[in-house]
């Protein structure tokens, strides 16, 4: 495992992210505003195009450069809000590897400049984490037009999005050879009046709003489909693996952010006439969490290095997300404990790191499904999902 990485993208985002300090993020979380200033600063730097070919206005950098940059922006105060950099960059890979030349010309330069936002609408109440059991239908009503009917759950950032990539069945599940077939992707105007949305209140990630959607007679042109019809599931698998690794980087960065703040507090806060950080009861849990974060970081770097070598890294993507979500939970929990009662109040920030990292034991895939996959692929146990 060669750990000599090009750190220029990481340094670029470090520069940008440092300008958005904890006070900025506290205000975003309090007001539940979209962090437009952070988004625009990344957009101006061109970093949304970090993974994109130069001909589309991208930086054409390695995946590991991107992973380093995600970790850095999370640690430099964005925490799990690094999701915005992460998803804004990864969506370019879905378009670049699936869209037609015409779609690429229209979308990619704007995505690289952060001028467009695209959200993914895959999950449904009926399917839950069994994503290929979705029931939203795309019925062909002429050679050129499909009509979409169905629902989508928990979709991020719909209010800000210009487009949604909606996954829908073009062939019913009972008529396909295996259930991962018959699913297609469509690029839909997020403001289409045939989409009714209901906002959801959630535990954390207050920088982004989430919605349930009802698609009622939504007409789309065939030219709005992204990638080969019927193979939508296979068209995004690569990007889903990238998402798991980049999410791990975001978790490691958030865990370190929490530990940095807890260590600073532990060096300053005096109780019983001495700083609390001089007690091993405070030091050891922080040190243990730090070691766990470093361990998951090595797995994240390993996964990204294998990806850059063009080899299959699906297993490593699973190991990295499993270990990073656990270590970030541990780190944020111990950071909150170090702050004591102060940690429970919003002005000390650690409570939001703790709330935020929790989501990644469920999304983009749950801990149980990661373990089920590891049981099957690494241990040869019967498939349980
Ligand atoms: C904040 C947030 C943002 C999201 N954003 C998006 C988005 O932008 N777009 C999108 O499409 N989706 C999004 N999702 C959806 C997400 O990816 C999951 O599909 C969804 O959270 C699954 O929730 P569920 O309640 O349906 O879980 P369920 O599928 O009902 O699972 C419930 C529990 O059962 C467990 N379980 C299920 N099957 C098994 C099994 N075989 N073995 C062991 N355990 C099992 C699960 O691991 C889980 O713990 C988001 C979710 C959240 C929370």
XYZ file of C-alpha atoms and ligand atoms in Angstrom:
438
model
C 0.000 0.000 0.000
C 1.745 3.115 -1.283
C 0.830 6.009 1.011
C 2.553 8.717 -1.029
C -0.416 10.745 -2.241
C -0.672 13.989 -4.170
C -1.990 16.357 -1.511
C -2.627 19.462 -3.647
C -6.439 19.009 -3.788
C -6.427 18.390 -0.047
C -4.443 21.592 0.495
C -6.791 23.543 -1.749
C -9.874 22.453 0.184
C -8.068 22.973 3.500
C -7.637 26.604 2.523
C -11.295 26.997 1.608
C -12.714 25.050 4.546
C -10.711 26.898 7.198
C -12.681 30.034 6.330
C -15.915 28.310 7.428
C -15.277 27.947 11.116
C -17.425 26.299 13.817
C -19.299 29.592 14.332
C -20.402 29.511 10.666
C -21.606 25.905 10.963
C -23.349 26.564 14.280
C -25.368 29.267 12.576
C -26.207 26.981 9.627
C -27.438 24.273 11.988
C -29.421 26.693 14.160
C -31.170 28.280 11.202
C -31.342 25.075 9.100
C -30.098 27.101 6.135
C -28.400 25.566 3.138
C -24.675 26.502 3.431
C -24.625 28.401 0.166
C -21.367 30.242 0.931
C -19.512 26.931 1.498
C -21.020 25.476 -1.698
C -20.048 28.572 -3.729
C -16.483 28.606 -2.369
C -15.981 24.990 -3.468
C -17.656 25.796 -6.795
C -15.245 28.684 -7.455
C -12.256 26.441 -6.792
C -13.409 23.925 -9.433
C -13.268 21.107 -6.879
C -16.716 19.753 -7.771
C -14.989 18.621 -10.975
C -12.146 16.896 -9.104
C -12.976 13.476 -10.602
C -14.037 14.740 -14.005
C -12.023 14.727 -17.269
C -10.397 18.036 -18.199
C -12.417 18.266 -21.411
C -15.532 18.736 -19.253
C -13.897 21.374 -17.078
C -12.729 18.857 -14.499
C -9.443 18.341 -12.642
C -9.027 14.685 -13.631
C -7.613 13.693 -10.270
C -7.306 10.279 -8.693
C -10.036 8.952 -6.444
C -7.584 8.863 -3.518
C -6.906 12.619 -3.982
C -10.652 13.144 -3.638
C -10.862 10.941 -0.539
C -8.061 12.928 1.101
C -9.890 16.173 0.278
C -13.192 14.898 1.779
C -11.450 13.927 5.026
C -9.762 17.318 5.158
C -12.913 19.412 4.709
C -14.713 17.317 7.346
C -11.861 17.775 9.837
C -11.609 21.497 9.041
C -14.996 22.087 10.656
C -17.527 20.981 7.998
C -17.947 17.588 9.706
C -20.701 15.587 8.017
C -21.625 18.678 5.955
C -18.640 17.536 3.849
C -21.438 15.444 2.321
C -22.156 18.413 0.047
C -18.657 18.335 -1.477
C -18.791 14.556 -1.579
C -22.144 14.191 -3.352
C -21.638 17.235 -5.597
C -18.468 15.613 -6.951
C -19.657 12.011 -7.084
C -22.760 12.789 -9.120
C -20.414 13.836 -11.952
C -19.183 10.222 -12.098
C -22.726 8.894 -12.633
C -23.289 11.315 -15.512
C -19.780 10.879 -16.990
C -20.008 7.103 -17.081
C -23.625 6.755 -18.245
C -24.938 9.809 -20.088
C -25.042 10.395 -23.835
C -22.544 12.805 -25.409
C -25.286 15.421 -25.681
C -26.267 15.040 -21.995
C -22.622 15.249 -20.956
C -22.106 18.467 -22.918
C -25.169 19.965 -21.290
C -24.534 18.822 -17.705
C -20.883 18.143 -16.950
C -19.335 21.629 -17.340
C -22.111 23.069 -15.142
C -21.705 20.325 -12.533
C -17.933 20.936 -12.432
C -18.605 24.596 -11.698
C -21.192 23.790 -9.028
C -23.906 25.480 -11.093
C -26.197 22.464 -10.918
C -27.321 20.281 -8.050
C -28.630 16.771 -8.592
C -30.183 14.536 -5.920
C -30.661 10.783 -6.187
C -34.125 9.366 -5.570
C -33.820 5.615 -5.217
C -35.299 4.382 -1.923
C -38.998 3.776 -1.294
C -41.065 2.977 1.779
C -41.968 -0.419 0.306
C -38.383 -1.423 -0.511
C -36.347 0.017 2.370
C -32.752 -1.138 2.076
C -33.791 -3.851 -0.390
C -33.299 -1.227 -3.091
C -33.951 -3.380 -6.154
C -37.496 -4.064 -4.867
C -38.606 -0.538 -5.772
C -42.075 -0.275 -7.275
C -42.126 3.178 -8.919
C -43.179 2.479 -12.487
C -42.006 4.132 -15.684
C -44.676 3.084 -18.197
C -44.032 3.634 -21.878
C -46.901 5.642 -23.307
C -45.294 6.211 -26.729
C -41.899 5.566 -28.346
C -40.651 8.827 -26.905
C -42.554 9.279 -23.615
C -42.601 7.452 -20.284
C -44.978 8.173 -17.422
C -43.669 7.812 -13.863
C -45.912 6.922 -10.945
C -44.850 5.981 -7.431
C -43.134 7.264 -4.312
C -39.607 7.941 -3.035
C -38.495 8.294 0.584
C -35.931 10.287 2.561
C -34.464 12.131 -0.452
C -31.746 14.676 0.382
C -31.738 18.289 -0.719
C -34.778 18.242 -3.047
C -35.537 21.910 -2.282
C -32.085 22.949 -3.586
C -31.817 20.463 -6.433
C -32.159 21.422 -10.094
C -32.624 17.788 -11.100
C -33.408 14.441 -9.533
C -32.093 11.154 -10.841
C -35.137 8.959 -10.289
C -34.891 5.170 -10.384
C -38.005 3.498 -11.751
C -39.051 0.095 -13.033
C -39.402 -0.029 -16.800
C -40.155 -3.759 -16.462
C -42.113 -5.144 -13.501
C -40.166 -7.275 -11.050
C -42.188 -10.415 -11.862
C -41.129 -10.225 -15.520
C -37.343 -9.920 -15.099
C -34.794 -12.716 -14.853
C -33.365 -11.197 -11.663
C -34.682 -8.291 -9.638
C -31.661 -6.050 -10.259
C -32.766 -5.858 -13.913
C -35.650 -3.790 -15.316
C -34.687 -0.606 -13.423
C -33.926 2.613 -15.363
C -32.655 6.060 -14.391
C -34.343 9.291 -15.465
C -33.153 12.854 -15.084
C -36.128 14.870 -13.908
C -36.673 18.567 -13.318
C -36.850 18.741 -9.507
C -39.555 21.441 -9.751
C -41.882 19.421 -12.011
C -45.451 19.995 -10.751
C -46.170 16.239 -10.965
C -43.822 15.794 -7.961
C -45.501 16.372 -4.607
C -43.081 16.610 -1.710
C -43.458 16.302 2.056
C -40.665 17.528 4.276
C -39.336 15.310 7.069
C -37.878 16.335 10.405
C -34.743 14.398 11.311
C -32.113 13.921 14.051
C -29.156 15.685 12.458
C -27.593 16.867 9.179
C -29.464 20.148 9.589
C -27.585 21.691 6.640
C -29.756 19.698 4.266
C -33.522 19.159 4.082
C -35.116 15.785 3.350
C -38.338 14.877 1.626
C -40.710 12.075 0.749
C -41.880 12.366 -2.847
C -45.004 11.305 -4.698
C -44.703 11.088 -8.466
C -48.124 11.326 -10.011
C -48.334 11.034 -13.815
C -44.866 12.539 -14.306
C -44.135 12.511 -18.045
C -40.516 12.205 -19.174
C -38.918 11.978 -22.587
C -36.841 8.976 -23.523
C -33.937 11.404 -23.994
C -34.128 12.097 -20.246
C -33.091 8.547 -19.407
C -29.512 8.268 -18.135
C -27.558 5.202 -19.204
C -28.899 2.034 -20.726
C -32.569 1.414 -19.988
C -33.274 -1.595 -17.740
C -29.703 -1.619 -16.381
C -29.987 1.383 -14.052
C -28.918 -0.607 -11.007
C -25.678 -1.764 -12.635
C -24.991 1.720 -13.978
C -24.598 3.171 -10.491
C -22.900 0.358 -8.592
C -19.450 1.819 -9.181
C -20.551 5.232 -7.888
C -22.202 3.576 -4.870
C -18.872 1.940 -3.957
C -17.143 5.304 -4.342
C -19.819 6.824 -2.105
C -19.081 4.304 0.665
C -15.360 5.077 0.621
C -15.851 8.857 0.449
C -18.419 8.638 3.275
C -15.801 6.811 5.346
C -13.408 9.726 4.760
C -16.106 12.151 5.894
C -16.654 10.069 9.052
C -12.939 9.894 9.879
C -12.619 13.671 9.417
C -15.659 14.321 11.624
C -14.341 11.969 14.308
C -11.002 13.789 14.302
C -12.726 17.158 14.442
C -14.572 16.009 17.568
C -11.394 14.628 19.158
C -9.440 17.809 18.373
C -12.069 19.894 20.126
C -12.325 17.477 23.053
C -8.541 17.444 23.551
C -8.430 21.237 23.514
C -11.237 21.346 26.089
C -9.546 18.665 28.223
C -6.352 20.764 28.346
C -8.250 23.866 29.514
C -11.128 22.722 31.723
C -10.170 22.492 35.387
C -12.179 20.417 37.875
C -10.854 19.273 41.308
C -8.050 21.873 40.855
C -6.505 20.167 37.813
C -7.193 20.010 34.102
C -9.507 17.102 33.302
C -7.132 16.001 30.515
C -4.546 15.011 33.109
C -6.817 12.126 34.177
C -6.217 8.878 32.317
C -9.973 8.258 32.588
C -10.356 11.143 30.141
C -7.195 10.512 28.080
C -7.553 6.806 27.355
C -11.018 6.813 25.766
C -9.905 9.711 23.528
C -6.666 7.929 22.636
C -8.527 4.699 21.951
C -11.008 6.483 19.662
C -8.109 8.169 17.848
C -6.431 4.805 17.201
C -9.734 3.380 15.905
C -10.141 6.348 13.552
C -6.603 5.921 12.232
C -7.256 2.224 11.630
C -10.413 2.885 9.632
C -8.579 5.649 7.752
C -5.962 3.125 6.587
C -8.774 0.886 5.298
C -10.342 3.890 3.524
C -7.022 4.712 1.857
C -6.548 1.073 0.915
C -10.004 0.987 -0.731
C -9.308 4.198 -2.668
C -5.856 2.976 -3.768
C -7.344 -0.278 -5.091
C -9.994 1.790 -6.901
C -7.265 3.909 -8.514
C -5.506 0.714 -9.639
C -8.712 -0.192 -11.507
C -9.341 -3.301 -9.402
C -12.464 -4.436 -7.584
C -12.678 -2.766 -4.175
C -16.292 -3.571 -3.224
C -15.196 -5.530 -0.132
C -12.745 -2.867 1.019
C -15.453 -0.214 0.538
C -17.630 -2.213 2.955
C -14.859 -2.688 5.520
C -14.018 1.005 5.442
C -17.614 2.190 5.931
C -18.252 -0.328 8.705
C -15.117 0.592 10.657
C -15.300 4.340 9.961
C -18.927 4.608 11.115
C -18.084 2.694 14.312
C -14.941 4.704 15.054
C -16.664 8.036 14.346
C -19.513 7.062 16.687
C -16.979 6.196 19.390
C -14.949 9.392 18.847
C -17.951 11.739 18.912
C -19.446 9.991 21.926
C -16.187 10.239 23.894
C -15.753 13.854 22.801
C -19.208 14.676 24.155
C -18.385 12.853 27.413
C -15.177 14.891 27.760
C -17.193 18.092 27.510
C -19.512 16.761 30.249
C -22.696 18.803 30.654
C -21.265 21.416 28.306
C -21.189 18.782 25.581
C -24.953 18.464 25.747
C -25.404 22.135 24.813
C -25.377 23.286 21.211
C -22.824 26.051 21.667
C -20.002 23.509 22.098
C -20.654 21.777 18.728
C -19.754 18.214 19.721
C -23.417 17.293 20.144
C -24.025 17.892 16.437
C -21.035 15.791 15.364
C -22.449 13.027 17.573
C -25.964 13.383 16.088
C -24.668 13.615 12.533
C -22.370 10.594 12.371
C -25.222 8.359 13.528
C -26.849 8.516 10.110
C -23.989 6.647 8.510
C -24.778 3.479 10.394
C -27.979 3.484 8.297
C -27.288 5.457 5.123
C -26.095 5.022 2.368
C -26.273 1.409 3.586
C -26.890 -0.002 7.039
C -24.385 -1.656 9.321
C -26.404 -4.892 9.163
C -26.290 -5.062 5.377
C -22.559 -4.362 5.392
C -22.091 -7.236 7.851
C -24.368 -9.484 5.802
C -22.275 -8.782 2.719
C -18.980 -9.373 4.560
C -20.390 -12.631 5.984
C -21.183 -13.810 2.477
C -18.210 -12.510 0.491
C -15.365 -12.824 2.983
C -16.522 -15.731 5.130
C -18.483 -17.764 2.575
C -21.572 -17.888 4.795
C -25.051 -18.225 3.219
C -26.459 -15.029 1.732
C -28.966 -13.625 4.235
C -30.444 -10.668 2.377
C -30.698 11.228 6.405
C -30.986 10.258 5.306
C -30.788 10.663 3.997
C -31.118 9.817 2.947
N -30.980 10.268 1.672
C -31.407 9.503 0.649
C -31.385 10.013 -0.695
O -30.952 11.161 -0.955
N -31.849 9.219 -1.690
C -32.333 7.963 -1.442
O -32.754 7.295 -2.387
N -32.361 7.445 -0.183
C -31.917 8.189 0.858
N -31.970 7.681 2.152
C -32.498 6.296 2.358
C -31.462 5.289 2.889
O -30.420 5.087 1.974
C -32.086 3.952 3.242
O -32.687 3.374 2.127
C -33.128 4.066 4.286
O -32.681 4.893 5.322
C -33.512 2.700 4.814
O -34.399 2.942 5.899
P -35.572 1.946 6.238
O -36.216 2.486 7.480
O -36.434 1.688 5.057
O -34.787 0.605 6.608
P -35.297 -0.864 6.483
O -34.918 -1.427 5.146
O -36.717 -0.954 6.916
O -34.387 -1.614 7.569
C -34.653 -1.516 8.976
C -33.564 -2.234 9.751
O -33.580 -3.636 9.412
C -32.275 -4.011 9.021
N -32.375 -5.089 8.033
C -33.130 -5.115 6.898
N -32.900 -6.282 6.248
C -31.996 -6.989 6.964
C -31.343 -8.240 6.811
N -31.584 -9.043 5.770
N -30.466 -8.623 7.751
C -30.196 -7.846 8.821
N -30.782 -6.641 9.026
C -31.658 -6.222 8.109
C -31.626 -2.760 8.460
O -30.225 -2.858 8.461
C -32.154 -1.717 9.412
O -31.392 -1.701 10.586
C -31.627 8.497 3.221
C -31.785 8.081 4.549
C -31.480 8.944 5.568
C -31.713 8.470 6.994
